[in-house]
Short mmCIF file of C-alpha atoms and ligand atoms in Angstrom, two decimals:
data_model
loop_
_atom_site.label_atom_id
_atom_site.label_comp_id
_atom_site.label_asym_id
_atom_site.label_seq_id
_atom_site.Cartn_x
_atom_site.Cartn_y
_atom_site.Cartn_z
CA MET R 1 -35.25 -8.62 21.97
CA ARG R 2 -32.48 -11.19 21.87
CA GLU R 3 -30.85 -9.39 24.75
CA LEU R 4 -34.03 -9.60 26.82
CA LEU R 5 -34.28 -13.30 26.19
CA LEU R 6 -30.62 -13.99 26.96
CA GLY R 7 -30.88 -11.86 30.09
CA ALA R 8 -33.93 -13.78 31.28
CA VAL R 9 -32.21 -17.11 30.58
CA SER R 10 -29.14 -15.93 32.54
CA GLY R 11 -31.36 -14.95 35.46
CA GLU R 12 -33.09 -18.35 35.50
CA LEU R 13 -29.78 -20.20 35.35
CA ALA R 14 -28.34 -18.08 38.16
CA ALA R 15 -31.44 -18.82 40.27
CA ALA R 16 -31.22 -22.54 39.50
CA VAL R 17 -27.54 -22.65 40.44
CA SER R 18 -28.29 -20.70 43.64
CA LEU R 19 -30.97 -23.13 44.72
CA ALA R 20 -28.89 -26.18 43.82
CA ALA R 21 -25.86 -24.85 45.70
CA ALA R 22 -28.08 -24.01 48.68
CA GLU R 23 -29.52 -27.54 48.71
CA LEU R 24 -26.02 -29.03 48.62
CA VAL R 25 -24.89 -26.89 51.57
CA ALA R 26 -28.12 -27.78 53.42
CA ILE R 27 -27.06 -31.44 53.32
CA ALA R 28 -24.38 -30.48 55.85
CA VAL R 29 -26.30 -27.80 57.77
CA GLY R 30 -29.70 -29.52 57.96
CA PRO R 31 -32.72 -29.75 55.66
CA GLN R 32 -34.58 -27.01 57.55
CA ALA R 33 -31.95 -24.52 56.34
CA SER R 34 -32.80 -24.97 52.65
CA PRO R 35 -34.17 -21.59 51.49
CA VAL R 36 -37.07 -23.30 49.66
CA THR R 37 -38.11 -25.10 52.85
CA ALA R 38 -37.56 -22.06 55.08
CA ILE R 39 -39.40 -19.60 52.85
CA GLY R 40 -42.20 -22.11 52.25
CA GLY R 41 -42.57 -22.74 55.99
CA THR R 42 -42.67 -19.03 56.72
CA ALA R 43 -45.25 -18.54 53.98
CA ILE R 44 -47.40 -21.27 55.56
CA ASP R 45 -47.18 -19.66 59.00
CA ALA R 46 -47.97 -16.22 57.60
CA THR R 47 -50.90 -17.33 55.44
CA PRO R 48 -54.21 -15.93 56.72
CA VAL R 49 -56.59 -18.64 58.00
CA GLU R 50 -59.13 -17.92 55.28
CA VAL R 51 -56.56 -18.60 52.57
CA LYS R 52 -55.25 -21.63 54.44
CA ASN R 53 -58.74 -23.07 54.72
CA TRP R 54 -59.39 -22.34 51.09
CA ALA R 55 -56.16 -24.12 50.16
CA ILE R 56 -56.97 -27.14 52.33
CA ARG R 57 -60.47 -27.23 50.81
CA HIS R 58 -59.35 -27.01 47.20
CA PHE R 59 -56.03 -28.77 47.19
CA GLY R 60 -56.34 -30.98 50.27
CA THR R 61 -53.14 -32.71 51.17
CA SER R 62 -51.48 -31.36 48.00
CA ASP R 63 -51.83 -27.79 49.34
CA LYS R 64 -48.09 -27.77 50.04
CA LEU R 65 -47.19 -28.82 46.52
CA VAL R 66 -49.30 -25.94 45.19
CA LEU R 67 -47.52 -23.56 47.57
CA GLN R 68 -44.10 -24.78 46.43
CA LEU R 69 -45.06 -24.37 42.78
CA GLY R 70 -46.21 -20.84 43.59
CA ILE R 71 -42.91 -20.00 45.26
CA VAL R 72 -40.94 -21.39 42.32
CA ALA R 73 -43.10 -19.43 39.83
CA ALA R 74 -42.56 -16.18 41.77
CA LEU R 75 -38.84 -16.85 41.99
CA ALA R 76 -38.67 -17.57 38.24
CA LEU R 77 -40.32 -14.25 37.50
CA PHE R 78 -37.93 -12.26 39.71
CA ALA R 79 -34.95 -14.19 38.34
CA ALA R 80 -35.85 -13.21 34.78
CA VAL R 81 -36.11 -9.54 35.77
CA ILE R 82 -32.78 -9.64 37.61
CA GLY R 83 -31.19 -11.31 34.58
CA VAL R 84 -32.41 -8.59 32.23
CA ILE R 85 -31.13 -5.91 34.61
CA ALA R 86 -27.75 -7.65 34.80
CA VAL R 87 -27.30 -7.45 31.02
CA HIS R 88 -27.33 -3.68 31.28
CA HIS R 89 -25.66 -3.27 34.62
CA ARG R 90 -23.94 -6.27 36.10
CA PRO R 91 -23.45 -4.88 39.63
CA ALA R 92 -27.19 -4.13 39.85
CA GLY R 93 -27.98 -7.71 38.83
CA VAL R 94 -25.60 -9.09 41.40
CA ALA R 95 -27.16 -6.82 44.03
CA GLY R 96 -30.54 -8.33 43.13
CA VAL R 97 -29.20 -11.83 43.75
CA ALA R 98 -27.71 -10.67 47.06
CA VAL R 99 -31.12 -9.41 48.18
CA PHE R 100 -32.57 -12.86 47.54
CA GLY R 101 -29.74 -14.52 49.41
CA ALA R 102 -30.30 -12.21 52.36
CA VAL R 103 -34.05 -12.92 52.40
CA GLY R 104 -33.38 -16.67 52.35
CA ALA R 105 -30.76 -16.43 55.10
CA VAL R 106 -32.83 -14.25 57.43
CA THR R 107 -35.93 -16.38 56.88
CA ALA R 108 -34.08 -19.62 57.69
CA VAL R 109 -32.51 -18.21 60.87
CA ARG R 110 -35.83 -16.78 62.06
CA ARG R 111 -37.77 -20.05 61.75
CA PRO R 112 -38.98 -21.39 65.14
CA VAL R 113 -36.20 -23.97 65.06
CA GLY R 114 -33.68 -21.68 63.33
CA VAL R 115 -30.03 -21.32 64.37
CA TRP R 116 -27.49 -18.91 62.89
CA THR R 117 -25.76 -21.59 60.80
CA ASP R 118 -29.03 -21.95 58.88
CA ALA R 119 -27.97 -18.82 56.98
CA PHE R 120 -25.17 -20.66 55.15
CA PRO R 121 -27.13 -22.42 52.40
CA SER R 122 -28.75 -19.17 51.27
CA LEU R 123 -25.50 -17.20 51.44
CA VAL R 124 -23.45 -19.77 49.53
CA GLY R 125 -26.32 -20.11 47.06
CA ALA R 126 -26.38 -16.35 46.51
CA LEU R 127 -22.60 -16.27 45.92
CA ALA R 128 -22.85 -19.07 43.35
CA GLY R 129 -25.82 -17.43 41.66
CA ALA R 130 -24.09 -14.05 41.54
CA ALA R 131 -21.00 -15.60 39.97
CA VAL R 132 -23.07 -17.33 37.30
CA LEU R 133 -24.97 -14.15 36.53
CA TRP R 134 -21.76 -12.14 36.31
CA VAL R 135 -20.20 -14.55 33.84
CA LEU R 136 -23.29 -15.01 31.68
CA ALA R 137 -24.15 -11.30 31.52
CA GLY R 138 -20.55 -10.62 30.60
CA ARG R 139 -20.86 -12.95 27.62
CA ILE R 140 -24.01 -11.27 26.37
CA HIS R 141 -22.47 -7.82 26.27
CA GLY R 142 -18.97 -6.74 26.76
CA GLN R 143 -17.33 -9.49 24.76
CA GLY R 144 -17.76 -10.71 21.22
CA PRO R 145 -16.21 -12.86 18.51
CA PRO R 146 -12.40 -12.96 18.50
CA ALA R 147 -10.49 -10.26 16.64
CA THR R 148 -6.87 -9.16 16.82
CA ASP R 149 -5.36 -5.99 18.19
CA ASP R 150 -2.53 -3.93 16.72
CA ALA R 151 0.06 -6.33 18.05
CA GLY R 152 -1.80 -9.26 16.55
CA SER R 153 -3.05 -10.72 19.87
CA PRO R 154 -6.69 -11.89 19.96
CA VAL R 155 -9.20 -9.45 21.54
CA ARG R 156 -12.97 -9.22 21.59
CA PRO R 157 -14.78 -6.09 20.52
CA VAL R 158 -16.77 -4.50 23.30
CA GLY R 159 -20.56 -4.85 23.03
CA ALA R 160 -20.77 -8.04 20.97
CA PHE R 161 -22.33 -11.35 21.99
CA ASP R 162 -19.89 -14.16 22.80
CA ARG R 163 -22.18 -16.95 21.67
CA ARG R 164 -19.74 -19.76 22.31
CA GLY R 165 -18.69 -18.49 25.72
CA PHE R 166 -22.33 -18.03 26.71
CA LEU R 167 -23.32 -21.52 25.60
CA VAL R 168 -20.45 -23.14 27.45
CA ALA R 169 -21.15 -21.25 30.68
CA ALA R 170 -24.92 -21.74 30.38
CA SER R 171 -24.56 -25.49 29.79
CA ALA R 172 -22.26 -25.81 32.77
CA ALA R 173 -24.73 -23.90 34.96
CA ALA R 174 -27.65 -26.00 33.72
CA ALA R 175 -25.78 -29.24 34.33
CA PHE R 176 -24.67 -28.19 37.81
CA SER R 177 -28.13 -27.11 38.87
CA ALA R 178 -29.82 -30.23 37.49
CA VAL R 179 -27.41 -32.66 39.15
CA GLY R 180 -26.79 -30.64 42.32
CA GLY R 181 -30.47 -29.81 42.77
CA THR R 182 -31.57 -33.42 42.36
CA VAL R 183 -28.91 -34.84 44.65
CA GLY R 184 -29.41 -32.10 47.25
CA ARG R 185 -33.19 -32.35 47.27
CA ARG R 186 -33.04 -36.13 47.56
CA LEU R 187 -30.50 -36.20 50.39
CA ASN R 188 -32.36 -33.45 52.23
CA SER R 189 -35.64 -35.33 52.07
CA THR R 190 -34.42 -38.65 53.47
CA ASP R 191 -32.40 -38.93 56.62
CA ALA R 192 -30.79 -42.36 56.45
CA ALA R 193 -30.14 -42.56 60.20
CA ALA R 194 -33.77 -41.73 61.00
CA VAL R 195 -35.04 -44.28 58.50
CA ALA R 196 -32.70 -46.91 59.97
CA SER R 197 -33.84 -46.08 63.50
CA ARG R 198 -37.47 -46.59 62.46
CA ASP R 199 -36.70 -49.82 60.58
CA SER R 200 -35.08 -51.29 63.69
CA VAL R 201 -38.04 -50.62 66.02
CA LYS R 202 -39.77 -53.66 67.46
CA LEU R 203 -42.94 -52.60 69.21
CA PRO R 204 -43.46 -54.57 72.43
CA ALA R 205 -46.80 -56.28 72.93
CA PRO R 206 -49.18 -53.90 74.70
CA GLN R 207 -49.97 -54.76 78.29
CA SER R 208 -53.56 -53.72 77.71
CA ALA R 209 -54.62 -54.91 74.25
CA ALA R 210 -57.63 -53.53 72.38
CA GLY R 211 -59.17 -56.88 71.49
CA ARG R 212 -60.68 -57.56 68.13
CA VAL R 213 -62.81 -54.91 66.43
CA PRO R 214 -66.37 -56.29 66.72
CA ALA R 215 -67.35 -57.92 63.42
CA GLY R 216 -70.49 -55.83 63.22
CA ALA R 217 -68.57 -52.54 63.45
CA ASP R 218 -67.51 -52.69 59.82
CA LEU R 219 -70.57 -52.80 57.54
CA ARG R 220 -68.47 -53.21 54.37
CA ILE R 221 -71.13 -51.65 52.18
CA PRO R 222 -69.62 -50.71 48.79
CA GLY R 223 -68.65 -47.04 48.70
CA MET R 224 -67.97 -46.86 52.44
CA GLN R 225 -64.62 -46.32 54.05
CA PRO R 226 -63.31 -49.27 56.06
CA PHE R 227 -63.77 -49.06 59.83
CA THR R 228 -60.01 -49.01 60.38
CA THR R 229 -58.30 -46.54 58.08
CA PRO R 230 -55.12 -47.99 56.53
CA ASN R 231 -52.05 -45.83 57.21
CA PRO R 232 -51.44 -44.85 53.57
CA SER R 233 -54.97 -43.44 53.26
CA PHE R 234 -55.10 -41.81 56.71
CA TYR R 235 -55.59 -38.05 56.21
CA ARG R 236 -52.60 -35.84 56.87
CA VAL R 237 -52.82 -32.26 58.07
CA ASP R 238 -49.76 -30.33 59.23
CA THR R 239 -47.64 -27.30 58.44
CA ALA R 240 -44.50 -29.30 57.60
CA LEU R 241 -43.27 -28.60 54.07
CA THR R 242 -40.82 -31.45 54.38
CA VAL R 243 -41.82 -34.24 56.75
CA PRO R 244 -39.54 -34.14 59.81
CA GLN R 245 -37.43 -37.30 59.96
CA VAL R 246 -36.48 -37.82 63.54
CA ASN R 247 -33.83 -40.29 64.64
CA ALA R 248 -35.44 -42.33 67.44
CA ASP R 249 -31.99 -43.23 68.82
CA THR R 250 -31.20 -39.61 69.74
CA TRP R 251 -34.77 -38.43 70.35
CA ARG R 252 -35.67 -37.12 73.83
CA LEU R 253 -38.88 -36.04 75.48
CA ARG R 254 -38.90 -33.51 78.30
CA ILE R 255 -41.73 -32.93 80.76
CA HIS R 256 -41.44 -29.69 82.72
CA GLY R 257 -43.18 -26.47 83.74
CA LYS R 258 -45.66 -25.15 86.29
CA GLY R 259 -46.48 -27.57 89.09
CA VAL R 260 -43.96 -30.14 87.89
CA THR R 261 -42.16 -31.28 91.05
CA GLU R 262 -40.10 -33.90 89.24
CA PRO R 263 -39.00 -32.78 85.74
CA LEU R 264 -38.65 -35.89 83.59
CA GLU R 265 -36.77 -36.85 80.48
CA PHE R 266 -37.32 -39.96 78.39
CA SER R 267 -35.61 -41.66 75.48
CA TYR R 268 -37.62 -43.64 72.95
CA GLN R 269 -36.49 -46.91 74.56
CA ASP R 270 -37.53 -45.58 77.99
CA LEU R 271 -41.05 -45.16 76.66
CA LEU R 272 -41.11 -48.59 75.01
CA ARG R 273 -40.13 -50.19 78.34
CA ARG R 274 -43.21 -48.76 80.05
CA PRO R 275 -46.59 -50.53 80.14
CA LEU R 276 -48.25 -49.85 76.79
CA ILE R 277 -51.92 -49.63 75.92
CA GLU R 278 -53.53 -50.38 72.58
CA ARG R 279 -56.67 -48.41 71.65
CA ASP R 280 -58.85 -47.64 68.66
CA ILE R 281 -59.16 -43.86 68.42
CA THR R 282 -60.78 -41.76 65.71
CA LEU R 283 -58.84 -38.57 65.02
CA THR R 284 -60.60 -35.58 63.45
CA CYS R 285 -59.30 -32.27 62.12
CA VAL R 286 -61.02 -29.02 63.05
CA SER R 287 -60.64 -28.03 59.38
CA ASN R 288 -62.99 -30.81 58.35
CA GLU R 289 -65.98 -29.29 56.54
CA VAL R 290 -69.39 -30.90 56.89
CA GLY R 291 -69.10 -34.15 54.90
CA GLY R 292 -65.32 -33.73 54.61
CA PRO R 293 -62.54 -36.32 54.57
CA TYR R 294 -60.27 -35.15 57.43
CA THR R 295 -61.13 -37.85 59.91
CA GLY R 296 -59.71 -41.35 60.27
CA ASN R 297 -59.71 -44.25 62.68
CA ALA R 298 -56.62 -46.22 63.65
CA ARG R 299 -55.45 -48.74 66.22
CA TRP R 300 -52.80 -46.95 68.24
CA ILE R 301 -50.23 -48.26 70.72
CA GLY R 302 -48.88 -45.83 73.26
CA VAL R 303 -47.83 -44.87 76.76
CA PRO R 304 -50.66 -43.63 79.00
CA LEU R 305 -49.99 -39.91 79.36
CA ALA R 306 -51.77 -39.35 82.66
CA ALA R 307 -49.37 -41.75 84.45
CA LEU R 308 -46.32 -39.88 83.10
CA LEU R 309 -47.73 -36.54 84.20
CA LYS R 310 -48.54 -37.89 87.66
CA GLU R 311 -44.96 -39.13 88.04
CA ALA R 312 -43.86 -35.60 87.22
CA GLY R 313 -46.03 -34.34 90.07
CA VAL R 314 -48.74 -32.78 87.91
CA ARG R 315 -52.15 -32.34 89.52
CA PRO R 316 -55.32 -31.36 87.62
CA PRO R 317 -56.58 -27.81 88.21
CA SER R 318 -59.62 -29.29 90.00
CA ALA R 319 -57.17 -30.72 92.60
CA GLY R 320 -55.34 -27.42 92.97
CA GLY R 321 -52.73 -27.88 90.22
CA PRO R 322 -51.35 -24.52 89.02
CA ALA R 323 -51.26 -25.44 85.30
CA ASP R 324 -54.41 -25.73 83.19
CA GLN R 325 -52.70 -26.09 79.82
CA LEU R 326 -50.37 -28.81 78.56
CA VAL R 327 -48.33 -27.44 75.66
CA ALA R 328 -46.88 -30.07 73.35
CA ARG R 329 -43.97 -28.96 71.17
CA SER R 330 -42.72 -30.74 68.07
CA VAL R 331 -39.21 -30.90 66.65
CA ASP R 332 -40.32 -28.44 63.96
CA GLY R 333 -41.44 -25.82 66.47
CA MET R 334 -45.20 -26.47 66.30
CA THR R 335 -47.11 -25.92 69.56
CA LEU R 336 -50.46 -27.48 70.52
CA GLY R 337 -52.23 -26.82 73.83
CA SER R 338 -54.55 -29.27 75.58
CA PRO R 339 -56.52 -28.82 78.81
CA VAL R 340 -54.69 -30.57 81.68
CA GLU R 341 -58.05 -31.42 83.25
CA THR R 342 -59.11 -33.36 80.13
CA VAL R 343 -55.79 -35.17 79.79
CA LEU R 344 -56.04 -36.36 83.41
CA ASP R 345 -59.77 -37.18 83.50
CA GLY R 346 -59.31 -40.90 82.95
CA ARG R 347 -59.62 -41.08 79.16
CA ASP R 348 -56.93 -42.84 77.15
CA ALA R 349 -54.73 -39.82 76.42
CA MET R 350 -51.48 -41.33 75.20
CA LEU R 351 -48.08 -40.78 73.71
CA ALA R 352 -48.54 -42.99 70.66
CA VAL R 353 -45.65 -44.97 69.22
CA GLY R 354 -47.58 -47.42 67.02
CA MET R 355 -50.26 -47.00 64.37
CA ASN R 356 -52.11 -49.99 62.92
CA GLY R 357 -49.40 -52.47 63.86
CA GLU R 358 -46.31 -50.53 62.82
CA PRO R 359 -44.17 -47.78 64.32
CA LEU R 360 -45.74 -44.40 63.50
CA PRO R 361 -45.11 -43.50 59.87
CA PHE R 362 -42.90 -40.40 59.49
CA THR R 363 -45.90 -38.51 58.08
CA HIS R 364 -47.91 -39.27 61.22
CA GLY R 365 -45.31 -38.21 63.75
CA PHE R 366 -42.54 -40.81 64.20
CA PRO R 367 -41.20 -41.51 66.75
CA VAL R 368 -43.87 -40.24 69.16
CA ARG R 369 -47.09 -38.27 68.89
CA MET R 370 -49.74 -37.28 71.38
CA LEU R 371 -53.41 -38.31 71.18
CA VAL R 372 -56.32 -37.24 73.38
CA PRO R 373 -59.60 -38.95 72.46
CA GLY R 374 -62.37 -36.39 72.02
CA LEU R 375 -60.25 -33.34 71.11
CA TYR R 376 -59.60 -32.02 67.61
CA GLY R 377 -56.10 -32.71 66.29
CA TYR R 378 -54.82 -29.14 66.60
CA VAL R 379 -55.39 -29.10 70.38
CA SER R 380 -54.17 -32.61 71.13
CA ALA R 381 -52.39 -34.65 68.50
CA CYS R 382 -48.86 -33.19 68.32
CA LYS R 383 -46.71 -35.15 65.87
CA TRP R 384 -42.91 -35.39 66.13
CA LEU R 385 -43.38 -34.52 69.81
CA THR R 386 -40.29 -33.57 71.82
CA ASP R 387 -41.39 -31.37 74.74
CA LEU R 388 -44.34 -31.22 77.14
CA GLU R 389 -44.67 -28.02 79.14
CA LEU R 390 -47.21 -27.38 81.88
CA THR R 391 -48.47 -23.79 81.75
CA THR R 392 -51.75 -21.86 81.70
CA PHE R 393 -54.10 -20.79 78.92
CA ALA R 394 -53.69 -17.23 80.22
CA ASP R 395 -49.90 -17.35 79.76
CA PHE R 396 -49.50 -19.08 76.43
CA ASP R 397 -51.29 -19.16 73.07
CA ALA R 398 -50.39 -22.16 70.93
CA TYR R 399 -49.73 -21.90 67.18
CA TRP R 400 -53.32 -22.15 65.90
CA VAL R 401 -54.74 -20.10 68.75
CA ARG R 402 -52.58 -17.19 67.53
CA ARG R 403 -54.26 -17.71 64.18
CA SER R 404 -57.86 -17.21 65.32
CA TRP R 405 -58.73 -20.79 66.30
CA SER R 406 -60.29 -21.50 69.68
CA PRO R 407 -57.99 -22.47 72.60
CA GLN R 408 -60.44 -25.22 73.60
CA ALA R 409 -61.88 -27.54 70.98
CA PRO R 410 -63.71 -30.75 71.85
CA ILE R 411 -64.80 -32.66 68.73
CA LYS R 412 -68.38 -31.85 67.71
CA THR R 413 -70.92 -34.61 67.16
CA SER R 414 -70.95 -35.13 63.39
CA SER R 415 -72.11 -37.52 60.71
CA ARG R 416 -71.39 -38.13 57.06
CA ILE R 417 -73.03 -39.88 54.11
CA ASP R 418 -70.46 -41.98 52.24
CA THR R 419 -72.81 -43.66 49.80
CA PRO R 420 -74.52 -42.77 47.51
CA ARG R 421 -72.08 -40.12 46.24
CA PRO R 422 -73.32 -36.59 45.53
CA PHE R 423 -75.12 -36.34 42.16
CA ALA R 424 -75.17 -40.11 41.71
CA SER R 425 -77.78 -41.48 39.28
CA LEU R 426 -79.53 -44.43 40.83
CA LYS R 427 -82.11 -46.98 39.81
CA ALA R 428 -85.50 -46.83 41.54
CA GLY R 429 -85.97 -49.40 44.29
CA PRO R 430 -84.04 -50.25 47.44
CA VAL R 431 -80.83 -48.17 47.72
CA PRO R 432 -78.40 -48.63 50.61
CA VAL R 433 -77.57 -45.28 52.18
CA ALA R 434 -74.63 -45.51 54.57
CA GLY R 435 -71.93 -43.56 56.29
CA VAL R 436 -70.31 -42.83 59.59
CA ALA R 437 -70.98 -40.71 62.67
CA TRP R 438 -68.62 -39.61 65.41
CA ALA R 439 -68.72 -37.99 68.85
CA GLN R 440 -65.41 -39.14 70.30
CA HIS R 441 -65.40 -39.98 73.99
CA ARG R 442 -69.16 -39.37 74.30
CA GLY R 443 -70.13 -42.09 71.84
CA ILE R 444 -72.83 -42.17 69.18
CA ASP R 445 -76.30 -43.06 70.43
CA LYS R 446 -78.24 -42.92 67.16
CA THR R 447 -78.10 -41.67 63.61
CA GLU R 448 -81.11 -40.58 61.57
CA VAL R 449 -81.76 -39.99 57.90
CA ARG R 450 -84.40 -37.95 56.14
CA ILE R 451 -85.35 -37.65 52.50
CA ASP R 452 -86.42 -34.36 50.90
CA GLY R 453 -86.86 -32.68 54.26
CA GLY R 454 -89.39 -35.33 55.45
CA ALA R 455 -89.56 -37.01 58.84
CA TRP R 456 -86.32 -38.25 60.41
CA GLN R 457 -85.99 -42.04 60.15
CA ALA R 458 -83.78 -44.12 62.41
CA ALA R 459 -80.74 -45.53 60.61
CA ARG R 460 -79.43 -48.96 61.54
CA PRO R 461 -76.36 -48.46 63.75
CA ALA R 462 -73.32 -50.67 63.28
CA THR R 463 -71.95 -52.34 66.42
CA GLU R 464 -70.06 -49.81 68.52
CA ASP R 465 -66.34 -50.44 68.93
CA THR R 466 -65.70 -47.86 71.67
CA ALA R 467 -66.95 -44.40 72.56
CA ASP R 468 -63.65 -43.06 71.21
CA THR R 469 -64.25 -44.37 67.69
CA TRP R 470 -66.57 -43.43 64.90
CA ARG R 471 -69.62 -45.58 64.31
CA GLN R 472 -70.98 -46.64 60.97
CA TRP R 473 -74.70 -46.62 60.09
CA SER R 474 -76.88 -47.70 57.20
CA TYR R 475 -80.40 -47.05 55.96
CA LEU R 476 -82.23 -48.94 53.26
CA TRP R 477 -84.03 -46.35 51.16
CA ASP R 478 -86.89 -47.17 48.82
CA ALA R 479 -85.91 -44.73 46.08
CA LYS R 480 -88.62 -43.31 43.81
CA PRO R 481 -87.85 -41.62 40.46
CA GLY R 482 -86.91 -37.94 40.66
CA SER R 483 -84.28 -35.74 42.24
CA HIS R 484 -83.86 -36.24 45.99
CA ARG R 485 -81.94 -34.80 48.89
CA ILE R 486 -80.66 -37.19 51.58
CA GLU R 487 -79.66 -35.72 54.96
CA VAL R 488 -78.13 -37.24 58.08
CA ARG R 489 -77.83 -36.22 61.73
CA ALA R 490 -76.43 -37.96 64.79
CA THR R 491 -77.18 -37.89 68.50
CA ASP R 492 -74.43 -38.56 71.01
CA ARG R 493 -74.77 -40.44 74.26
CA THR R 494 -75.17 -37.28 76.30
CA GLY R 495 -78.47 -36.95 74.40
CA ARG R 496 -77.40 -33.96 72.29
CA THR R 497 -78.47 -34.03 68.65
CA GLN R 498 -76.23 -32.51 66.03
CA THR R 499 -77.41 -29.01 65.10
CA GLY R 500 -78.59 -28.24 61.58
CA ASP R 501 -77.18 -24.69 61.78
CA ARG R 502 -74.36 -24.38 59.31
CA GLN R 503 -71.12 -23.00 60.69
CA GLY R 504 -67.69 -22.90 59.06
CA THR R 505 -64.62 -24.58 60.51
CA VAL R 506 -63.19 -21.46 62.23
CA PRO R 507 -62.93 -21.09 65.22
CA ASP R 508 -63.79 -24.50 66.70
CA GLY R 509 -65.15 -26.86 64.03
CA SER R 510 -67.95 -26.96 61.46
CA THR R 511 -71.60 -27.70 62.23
CA GLY R 512 -74.59 -28.61 60.08
CA TRP R 513 -76.11 -31.69 58.50
CA HIS R 514 -74.39 -33.38 55.61
CA SER R 515 -76.68 -33.67 52.62
CA VAL R 516 -76.35 -35.42 49.28
CA VAL R 517 -78.50 -34.80 46.21
CA VAL R 518 -79.09 -37.75 43.86
CA THR R 519 -81.16 -38.54 40.79
CA VAL R 520 -83.31 -41.66 40.63
CA GLU R 521 -84.45 -43.03 37.25
N1 MTE V 1 -46.02 -31.16 64.68
C1 MTE V 1 -47.29 -31.03 64.24
N2 MTE V 1 -48.25 -31.79 64.81
C2 MTE V 1 -49.53 -31.68 64.37
C3 MTE V 1 -49.87 -30.77 63.36
C4 MTE V 1 -48.84 -29.97 62.79
O1 MTE V 1 -49.06 -29.14 61.90
N3 MTE V 1 -47.55 -30.15 63.26
N4 MTE V 1 -51.18 -30.67 62.94
C5 MTE V 1 -52.21 -31.12 63.87
C6 MTE V 1 -53.51 -31.24 63.25
S1 MTE V 1 -54.27 -29.79 62.84
C7 MTE V 1 -54.14 -32.44 63.08
S2 MTE V 1 -55.74 -32.52 62.59
C8 MTE V 1 -53.44 -33.70 63.32
C9 MTE V 1 -53.47 -34.56 62.08
O2 MTE V 1 -52.76 -35.73 62.27
P1 MTE V 1 -52.46 -36.68 61.04
O3 MTE V 1 -51.76 -35.86 60.00
O4 MTE V 1 -51.66 -37.82 61.56
O5 MTE V 1 -53.81 -37.14 60.52
O6 MTE V 1 -52.09 -33.50 63.68
C10 MTE V 1 -51.86 -32.43 64.56
N5 MTE V 1 -50.48 -32.46 64.96
MO1 MO V 2 -56.38 -30.24 62.30
#
């Protein structure tokens, strides 16, 4: 029993030392080479869509934390088993550690952005872990309290537990992993040069400013979200386990591919020197369930994308251009494909550098991200952008398309009730019902509300900002005692009314009316 416990403890300590050593080596090699990051990233990419959706639904933006905890729990379990094996057969235990090191190394090298040096953290980590396991297991068995041999020199009887030796080695391992792990993790999660490059950015005034948001666009009814979403509360959806921290001073953007007569390359300063536009654009995630939170509205500053593509010689397919897909690639190997025709149709597709008056936050794609009003994020809004390639939909499937999402995904006309909250208890009498509706680039024409499946009633629309932004609405309801269901639907300016048929988010966005059930006393 005691042996099992000591073996398990040895295994955990060996694992902790491995991870800490790997983090320390990753400081030199690059944060993407940390085995935790690499294995986590691979797990995210390999997760079936159903599970991914389930995770986004249940854990939201903390889905990655849950994944990391899962990986650590699995590792802890294996480490205990390897430790117990090592007590009985040290070479077998060490072989177990080596297998883990190999898995970490191969995974890191095979990441989309992997290079062969990314194997080092895992390999060094495995060596350190194996050494710790060897020493600790040796103290559990094999050596015991001091005795003397025939000649009077001290020896240890085989098979006894060297308590003191074990404690010393275990404490050293624990101390190393605590300090090394903390320092390594911290240094790997902040890149000082990237932070400095962001701090030094001064966004030029846009040549085409957005003007003030009309006062009537923001109803400010309690329980509603503000018209402009502050950066810290803007939803975040991406596959990055650690947020890429890109140094704007060394960042480059390439434009190349089919039909590009003039391949172009830009630095961050090159982009800032170009005429900039400022626009309010509402971004929505295809994973947003009916009534869900994955949509937000910000004031963006950016470089008009159509002008850049035209300089590169790109023509839309309707004018004979050979490329119908624009593939945006991020520094972390993500790919998103947008229709060239849409990007060039006159809407404010942009390479955004500013968000609500500041350089893009790292979490939202610093230094540069793409935005195409009217398209879901996964087919348009590449963060940490570094490469734009002109190709065709026939030739290339982007990341999410390979995972059963649709290659084309315009945002569906949708609406949401923000107040009252589901299952609220209300007092009888006038109750403000309010929320938001969106149909980016088509614009919201009207929003209607109905109670308990009755006739649809026109809601009062807030002033429209632009067709590319969401639009708030309100409805003053004369609430009578009882349990009631409130439903909402929107009609866009092409005259299409949101369908009541419920559809899940896969493959191209959810449909159905948002409904809220409340009790009135
Ligand atoms: N590099 C990168 N860009 C990305 C993603 C990603 O995973 N990686 N996710 C996309 C998706 S699915 C959406 S909805 C938007 C979300 O942008 P936000 O996190 O700034 O709200 O970013 C898009 N751009
Ligand atoms: Mo998304």
